[in-house]
Amino acid sequence: MSSAGLRVDLGRGLVLPNPVGLASGTAGYGFELAQLIDLDRLGALYTKGTTRLPREGNPPPRVAETERGMLNSIGLHNPGVDWVAEHYAPLFAAWRIPVVVNVAGAEISDYMHCARHLDGVEGVAGVELNISCPNIAHGLDFGRDAAGAARLVDAVRAVTGRHVMVKLSPNVTDIAAVARAVEGAGADSVSAVNTYVGMKIHRASGRPVLPQGTGGLSGPAIHPLALAAVAEVRAAVRIPVVAAGGIDDVATAFDFFAVGADAIQVGTASFADPTTALRVLDGLAERAAAGRIPARWGTTAVGSP
Amino acid sequence: MVSVEQLDGGLIEVTARLPRLAAAAVPGQFAQLRCGDHGGPLLRRPFSVAWTESQTCSFVFEVVGEGTRLLAELTAGDVLDSLGPLGRGFSVDAARGEVVCVSGGLGCAPFPLLVRSLRSRGVRDIIVLNGAASAERLYPADRFTRGDAGVGVVEATDDGSRGHHGFVTELLAPMVSSVTAVYACGPNAMLAAVATQVTGAGSPRVAEASLEAPMGCGFGTCLGCALPLRGDGRGPLWGLCCSDGPVLPLRSVDWAALLALPAADVA
Ligand SMILES: Cc1cc2nc3c(=O)[nH]c(=O)nc-3n(C[C@H](O)[C@H](O)[C@H](O)COP(=O)(O)OP(=O)(O)OC[C@H]3O[C@@H](n4cnc5c(N)ncnc54)[C@H](O)[C@@H]3O)c2cc1C
Ligand SMILES: Cc1cc2nc3c(=O)[nH]c(=O)nc-3n(C[C@H](O)[C@H](O)[C@H](O)COP(=O)(O)O)c2cc1C
Ligand code: FES
């Protein structure tokens, strides 16, 4: 199935060949999935959250299944930005799929360090600022506070010419306010949503299954919640909105287009079926061929400044 | 196409037509099986490949939760959706002469295939030390040997209802110095006990175990299946069960850290 005509221009040089991406933390840095599927057909790969220094991540268990969903508490296990820039980016550069490096940190200076380090690097199509990781201490602070998020984006904006996408946390009282704040501070796009804070109890002991207590909930269980959040964000900003949350087929993906998303990310569903994103893309291309997709694709994303 | 065989003691062996998996799987590798249709659990469940014929693969398990319950309900004609083979299997190249396999409970699963592979590579004698809680929970000896006289099975039960009364690891001690390889699969406490026996001087060249961890994906992308590996002294390094393992050299695992983790049962 051809996916020509599905191009999405998210602005500042980030042009996706099609709107179907792989969500951060569910595709690693692409190398394992590349053994299983034809990655280069997809619209974008959002990498595992990458930090200034390598991180070992949290002790296990790190994942626990819940009703139609899963909790994770990986703790940003990653090789660090230097490794990504030196060893992975040259490999990304050989791929057709744009690679957006998801960046996380505890301090504004951590994000600045990573963004600066990745700025001129070939193979890195943009950065996605994870201001919302629920699995490290302080990881949520920027995402919860509109003013803090704006300060962070402002600082990162100053050190990179690359596309800056901001990944929004749904664990806030007013996601629209955070979205508006990061738009005002110069974000090129927003992605929503990251995982919802959740918990599972080990019934024999009465203690949480995840040693950190809580984890991030993802998968089909969060789809209706994510839809509501994305609709709210769409109404709040003019920059492109990239949607994630419980997509497991073309219908659940299309729900996000119905509320105004410009592109989507497939996350947890890839674990059970690594071809999910390709199936979504094929379904999208089929609908496009039948003239049943929004007119905004093919040129510039709607609402791009 | 599936056949489901109920063995004694709650063990179940499922055989399904999976020609590509059968052709590619090496001993110790696993497959991620979808349990039930889309109404079943969201994530697949990992199972060691226990046996292969040219067109089929077999898996051995018992019902411990929703996923295994749904697998046990499969009937002839159902389709088994499998992803694999995944992970790193046992190293068989350095094994010569005499080797020993140590199996505890459902740890039996990878050994039939391993035994066949070792024999086809010219390993002369294979002893399978097979332990379980009680006699009816022992995986049948003839499923390890498949009629091969070069394979011996010695059994142990915790309650003494068959074979050696006690832990299967107690049978290992007298053999360690004469074998070229030790392969183990079973509960972590058993694996740790094996590890203490094969780390000193004069230990077998190959000493490996197949380990478990709760998995998200099974193919290295979620980083969910962390296992503590021996680091540089500053605490464990987390390896990935699905892609660094599930088979790991016994000496590379930080057993103290592994045993200190909360039990994996989330039922
Ligand atoms: C590489 C690998 C190979 C395996 N091979 C076999 C095999 O050949 N035969 C077999 O019977 N089992 C095997 N297991 C364990 C098997 O995957 C679990 O028993 C199964 O996932 C349970 O699913 P469930 O839905 O029935 O239970 P759940 O409802 O998910 O859980 C029920 C019980 O099983 C435990 N459990 C769940 N997932 C795992 C897991 N991944 N590892 C260990 N315990 C788990 C839970 O903690 C709980 O005690 C293997 C595990 C791994 C990681
Ligand atoms: C195991 C796992 C790890 C994740 N790691 C990250 C991460 O490092 N950075 C990030 O921004 N989001 C991370 N996420 C969130 C996803 O990118 C996505 O926003 C979320 O899972 C919702 O989509 P889904 O329901 O399709 O999975 C992770 C999700 C999962 C399941
Ligand atoms: S199970 Fe996902 S990385 Fe191992």
XYZ file of C-alpha atoms in Angstrom, chain A residues 63-72 198-201 209-210 216-222, chain B residues 40-43 45:
28
model
C 6.635 -3.852 34.190
C 3.291 -5.200 35.343
C 0.244 -5.939 33.286
C -3.095 -4.412 34.235
C -6.567 -4.608 32.730
C -6.007 -3.701 29.021
C -2.861 -1.866 29.964
C 0.534 -2.059 31.580
C 2.485 -0.199 34.193
C 6.146 0.532 33.683
C -0.851 4.160 38.206
C -0.372 1.450 40.778
C -0.879 -2.274 41.108
C -1.040 -4.137 44.386
C 4.063 -4.732 42.594
C 6.468 -2.087 41.317
C 3.282 4.792 34.199
C 0.076 3.333 32.809
C -0.141 2.849 29.043
C -2.009 0.790 26.489
C -5.649 0.547 25.402
C -6.823 1.331 28.939
C -5.720 4.960 28.562
C -7.023 -12.148 26.389
C -4.081 -10.527 28.132
C -2.573 -7.511 26.387
C 0.985 -8.801 26.483
C 3.782 -14.642 27.567
